[in-house]
Short mmCIF file of C-alpha atoms and ligand atoms in Angstrom, two decimals:
data_model
loop_
_atom_site.label_atom_id
_atom_site.label_comp_id
_atom_site.label_asym_id
_atom_site.label_seq_id
_atom_site.Cartn_x
_atom_site.Cartn_y
_atom_site.Cartn_z
CA UNK D 1 -0.08 -0.12 -0.09
CA UNK D 2 1.23 3.32 -0.84
CA UNK D 3 2.69 5.58 2.03
CA UNK D 4 -0.04 7.94 2.03
CA UNK D 5 -2.94 5.53 1.65
CA UNK D 6 -1.26 3.76 5.01
CA UNK D 7 -1.12 6.73 6.93
CA UNK D 8 -4.64 7.70 6.21
CA UNK D 9 -5.47 4.08 6.87
CA UNK D 10 -3.75 4.36 10.15
CA UNK D 11 -5.42 7.63 11.20
CA UNK D 12 -8.88 6.40 10.04
CA UNK D 13 -8.39 3.21 12.42
CA UNK D 14 -7.02 4.91 15.52
CA UNK D 15 -10.43 5.37 17.63
CA UNK D 16 -10.91 1.70 17.17
CA UNK D 17 -7.15 0.77 17.86
CA UNK D 18 -7.10 3.10 20.66
CA UNK D 19 -9.98 1.04 22.04
CA UNK D 20 -8.60 -1.90 21.53
CA UNK D 21 -5.21 -1.34 23.31
CA UNK D 22 -7.06 0.56 26.10
CA UNK D 23 -8.62 -3.02 26.84
CA UNK D 24 -5.72 -4.75 26.36
CA UNK D 25 -4.00 -2.71 29.28
CA UNK D 26 -6.63 -2.95 31.17
CA UNK D 27 -6.34 -6.96 31.41
CA UNK D 28 -2.77 -7.02 31.39
CA UNK D 29 -3.02 -4.72 34.75
CA UNK D 30 -5.60 -6.98 36.12
CA UNK D 31 -3.48 -8.51 38.11
CA UNK D 32 0.48 -8.58 39.56
CA UNK D 33 2.83 -10.03 36.26
CA UNK D 34 5.83 -12.36 36.88
CA UNK D 35 8.71 -11.44 34.46
CA UNK D 36 7.76 -14.23 32.10
CA UNK D 37 3.63 -13.22 31.83
CA UNK D 38 5.42 -9.63 31.01
CA UNK D 39 7.66 -11.36 28.50
CA UNK D 40 4.84 -12.70 27.09
CA UNK D 41 2.84 -9.72 27.04
CA UNK D 42 5.40 -7.79 25.31
CA UNK D 43 5.39 -10.24 22.70
CA UNK D 44 1.53 -10.92 22.36
CA UNK D 45 -0.17 -7.29 23.46
CA UNK D 46 -1.16 -6.82 19.52
CA UNK D 47 -3.35 -4.28 18.47
CA UNK D 48 -3.23 -2.52 15.24
CA UNK D 49 -1.98 0.45 13.67
CA UNK D 50 -0.12 3.01 15.40
CA UNK D 51 -1.17 1.43 18.50
CA UNK D 52 0.17 -2.37 18.08
CA UNK D 53 2.67 -3.30 20.93
CA UNK D 54 5.11 -5.70 20.03
CA UNK D 55 8.60 -7.01 20.23
CA UNK D 56 10.86 -9.01 17.66
CA UNK D 57 12.82 -10.57 20.21
CA UNK D 58 13.63 -14.37 20.82
CA UNK D 59 11.58 -15.46 24.47
CA UNK D 60 14.49 -17.06 25.65
CA UNK D 61 17.11 -14.39 24.77
CA UNK D 62 14.88 -11.70 26.37
CA UNK D 63 13.80 -13.35 29.05
CA UNK D 64 17.55 -14.29 30.16
CA UNK D 65 18.12 -10.08 29.34
CA UNK D 66 15.06 -9.37 31.67
CA UNK D 67 16.23 -11.61 34.50
CA UNK D 68 19.94 -9.77 34.60
CA UNK D 69 18.23 -6.89 34.97
CA UNK D 70 15.81 -7.65 37.12
CA UNK D 71 18.82 -8.86 39.31
CA UNK D 72 20.58 -5.15 39.60
CA UNK D 73 17.37 -3.77 40.71
CA UNK D 74 17.47 -1.03 38.48
CA UNK D 75 15.76 2.52 38.98
CA UNK D 76 16.64 3.84 35.81
CA UNK D 77 16.43 2.45 32.53
CA UNK D 78 17.25 3.97 29.19
CA UNK D 79 16.44 2.32 25.80
CA UNK D 80 17.46 3.63 22.48
CA UNK D 81 14.84 2.15 19.93
CA UNK D 82 11.40 2.26 20.91
CA UNK D 83 9.81 0.98 18.02
CA UNK D 84 6.45 -0.55 18.86
CA UNK D 85 6.92 -0.29 22.67
CA UNK D 86 7.93 -4.16 23.24
CA UNK D 87 10.65 -4.08 25.07
CA UNK D 88 9.38 -0.87 26.84
CA UNK D 89 6.86 -2.58 28.97
CA UNK D 90 9.36 -5.15 30.10
CA UNK D 91 11.50 -1.88 31.42
CA UNK D 92 8.59 -0.32 32.73
CA UNK D 93 7.98 -3.42 35.12
CA UNK D 94 11.66 -3.61 36.12
CA UNK D 95 12.42 0.11 36.76
CA UNK D 96 11.54 1.48 40.19
CA UNK D 97 11.99 4.89 38.86
CA UNK D 98 12.28 5.94 35.54
CA UNK D 99 12.32 4.35 31.62
CA UNK D 100 13.61 6.79 28.94
CA UNK D 101 12.93 5.73 25.53
CA UNK D 102 14.24 7.09 22.55
CA UNK D 103 13.43 6.52 18.90
CA UNK D 104 13.30 8.32 15.43
CA UNK D 105 9.44 8.15 15.34
CA UNK D 106 7.26 10.89 16.68
CA UNK D 107 5.50 9.08 19.51
CA UNK D 108 3.11 11.34 20.57
CA UNK D 109 0.04 8.81 19.59
CA UNK D 110 1.45 6.38 21.81
CA UNK D 111 2.21 8.52 24.83
CA UNK D 112 -1.02 8.07 26.61
CA UNK D 113 -0.77 4.26 26.35
CA UNK D 114 3.41 3.57 26.83
CA UNK D 115 3.15 6.08 30.17
CA UNK D 116 0.96 3.64 31.43
CA UNK D 117 2.84 0.34 31.19
CA UNK D 118 4.26 0.43 34.63
CA UNK D 119 2.30 -1.90 37.00
CA UNK D 120 -0.44 -0.28 39.23
CA UNK D 121 1.35 0.82 42.38
CA UNK D 122 4.61 1.15 40.46
CA UNK D 123 6.44 4.91 41.01
CA UNK D 124 8.30 4.15 37.39
CA UNK D 125 7.69 7.10 35.31
CA UNK D 126 8.14 6.63 31.55
CA UNK D 127 9.60 9.60 29.34
CA UNK D 128 9.24 9.20 25.22
CA UNK D 129 12.18 11.10 23.76
CA UNK D 130 11.92 11.61 19.58
CA UNK D 131 14.71 12.43 17.85
CA UNK D 132 18.12 10.65 16.09
CA UNK D 133 20.27 9.13 18.95
CA UNK D 134 23.47 10.54 16.99
CA UNK D 135 22.09 14.74 17.04
CA UNK D 136 24.45 16.45 19.61
CA UNK D 137 21.48 18.20 20.75
CA UNK D 138 19.62 14.69 21.46
CA UNK D 139 22.21 13.81 23.78
CA UNK D 140 21.76 16.92 25.60
CA UNK D 141 18.47 16.46 26.10
CA UNK D 142 18.98 13.08 27.54
CA UNK D 143 21.42 14.34 30.02
CA UNK D 144 18.66 16.81 31.04
CA UNK D 145 16.18 14.54 31.67
CA UNK D 146 18.79 12.48 33.69
CA UNK D 147 19.69 15.36 35.57
CA UNK D 148 22.94 14.41 36.70
CA UNK D 149 21.56 10.82 37.65
CA UNK D 150 23.06 7.67 35.99
CA UNK D 151 20.95 5.05 34.29
CA UNK D 152 21.34 1.29 35.96
CA UNK D 153 20.84 -0.34 32.59
CA UNK D 154 21.27 0.98 28.79
CA UNK D 155 19.34 -0.96 26.05
CA UNK D 156 21.15 0.09 22.72
CA UNK D 157 18.69 -1.05 19.57
CA UNK D 158 17.89 1.53 17.33
CA UNK D 159 20.50 2.21 14.36
CA UNK D 160 22.33 -1.19 13.99
CA UNK D 161 24.79 -0.18 11.60
CA UNK D 162 28.19 -0.56 13.00
CA UNK D 163 29.15 3.34 12.73
CA UNK D 164 25.86 3.85 14.65
CA UNK D 165 25.49 1.24 17.11
CA UNK D 166 29.29 2.36 17.57
CA UNK D 167 28.41 5.94 17.82
CA UNK D 168 25.39 5.48 20.42
CA UNK D 169 27.62 3.14 22.55
CA UNK D 170 30.35 5.65 22.73
CA UNK D 171 27.81 8.90 23.12
CA UNK D 172 25.58 7.08 25.86
CA UNK D 173 27.45 4.96 27.88
CA UNK D 174 28.90 7.30 30.14
CA UNK D 175 25.05 7.57 31.44
CA UNK D 176 25.19 4.34 32.85
CA UNK D 177 26.60 3.63 36.47
CA UNK D 178 29.59 1.68 37.25
CA UNK D 179 28.63 -1.80 38.13
CA UNK D 180 25.75 -0.91 35.49
CA UNK D 181 24.52 -2.96 32.53
CA UNK D 182 24.69 -2.34 28.70
CA UNK D 183 22.79 -4.69 26.49
CA UNK D 184 23.04 -4.72 22.52
CA UNK D 185 20.55 -6.72 20.49
CA UNK D 186 21.16 -8.85 16.89
CA UNK D 187 25.13 -9.42 18.11
CA UNK D 188 25.46 -12.62 16.32
CA UNK D 189 27.23 -12.63 12.69
CA UNK D 190 24.27 -14.19 10.49
CA UNK D 191 22.16 -11.62 10.17
CA UNK D 192 19.19 -11.49 7.39
CA UNK D 193 20.10 -7.69 6.73
CA UNK D 194 23.21 -6.19 5.23
CA UNK D 195 22.76 -3.23 7.75
CA UNK D 196 22.75 -5.40 11.18
CA UNK D 197 26.48 -4.96 11.78
CA UNK D 198 26.11 -5.08 15.47
CA UNK D 199 28.16 -8.10 15.50
CA UNK D 200 31.71 -6.25 14.19
CA UNK D 201 31.44 -3.96 17.23
CA UNK D 202 30.56 -6.85 19.54
CA UNK D 203 33.48 -8.84 18.57
CA UNK D 204 36.01 -5.79 19.43
CA UNK D 205 34.81 -4.95 22.37
CA UNK D 206 33.80 -7.71 24.34
CA UNK D 207 37.58 -8.59 24.81
CA UNK D 208 38.74 -8.21 28.13
CA UNK D 209 35.28 -6.70 29.18
CA UNK D 210 32.70 -8.73 31.79
CA UNK D 211 30.05 -9.82 29.31
CA UNK D 212 26.89 -12.06 28.93
CA UNK D 213 25.98 -13.92 25.96
CA UNK D 214 22.20 -14.57 25.21
CA UNK D 215 21.95 -16.86 21.83
CA UNK D 216 18.74 -19.05 21.67
CA UNK D 217 20.77 -21.21 18.54
CA UNK D 218 24.05 -20.59 17.54
CA UNK D 219 22.80 -21.16 13.99
CA UNK D 220 19.68 -18.81 13.78
CA UNK D 221 19.69 -15.95 11.56
CA UNK D 222 19.75 -12.78 13.23
CA UNK D 223 19.14 -11.70 17.26
CA UNK D 224 21.14 -12.60 19.75
CA UNK D 225 21.64 -10.29 22.68
CA UNK D 226 25.12 -9.51 24.46
CA UNK D 227 25.51 -7.31 27.58
CA UNK D 228 28.55 -5.72 29.11
CA UNK D 229 28.65 -4.96 32.77
CA UNK D 230 30.17 -1.35 33.20
CA UNK D 231 33.41 -1.94 35.33
CA UNK D 232 32.59 -0.88 39.15
C1 SAM M 301 15.12 -2.98 16.37
S1 SAM M 301 13.88 -1.60 16.49
C2 SAM M 301 13.60 -1.30 18.27
C3 SAM M 301 12.94 -2.62 18.94
C4 SAM M 301 12.27 -2.36 20.40
N1 SAM M 301 13.76 -2.17 21.02
C5 SAM M 301 11.98 -3.95 20.75
O1 SAM M 301 12.62 -4.87 20.95
O2 SAM M 301 10.70 -3.86 21.28
C6 SAM M 301 15.07 -0.11 16.31
C7 SAM M 301 14.23 1.03 16.46
O3 SAM M 301 15.54 2.08 16.44
C8 SAM M 301 14.83 3.28 15.83
N2 SAM M 301 16.16 3.97 15.37
C9 SAM M 301 16.89 3.66 14.16
N3 SAM M 301 17.98 4.73 14.48
C10 SAM M 301 17.80 5.49 15.37
C11 SAM M 301 18.61 6.75 15.79
N4 SAM M 301 19.58 7.10 15.02
N5 SAM M 301 18.07 7.41 16.61
C12 SAM M 301 16.88 6.80 17.48
N6 SAM M 301 16.30 5.80 17.05
C13 SAM M 301 16.49 5.06 16.04
C14 SAM M 301 14.03 2.85 14.96
O4 SAM M 301 13.01 3.90 14.49
C15 SAM M 301 13.53 1.85 15.42
O5 SAM M 301 11.98 1.91 15.70
#
């Protein structure tokens, strides 16, 4: 479908999709959720158009990452690459104070939904930043949001080109506290798209670092999560 038609169709369906998303969110919040349930919701929340919530992750890999992040009892999580809010749903369950998630896309339509991802009773506040993570002004906006505080966990899942992911790592690692974690998605070598080049950075930075790798199947195409522990 041509882009304009797709946009018009999404706008037309927005009220229906919003009602569906609201119903799903109510259902999600109807009872306390285990981490496994949250991951399941992140993959199967569903919906349509702008308000589809989902993540393209392998359940085993994202569950291992979520458990690793949960173990450090994060207060603040920063994510580069919101997409359809799937991983944001998981971080909103784990962070006790704040999740700041960034994407090139304008997220004003999604804001009312995403800001209510944290479970009932949680003090976690969700902040959506739209813009290009490679812009100097964008880094300054994030610094302003953090207001001198450090994140416990940074998830880098935006620009997957080697220079792009490297720029995100170099620009944003300073915002993670000593002992905190930085994770990258799509670290395995065999990728379906040529622009997925995270592997090239990963193999350069992991020697000598304290790392974890979550890869469901060494022969899979795409995916794989690498985690670096920031030295204490
Ligand atoms: C793979 S998706 C993120 C998936 C999401 N973390 C999940 O698993 O649910 C990558 C997202 O990064 C965003 N992105 C790509 N380059 C970016 C950049 N330079 N700055 C901010 N966002 C970027 C894209 O718009 C896209 O929505």
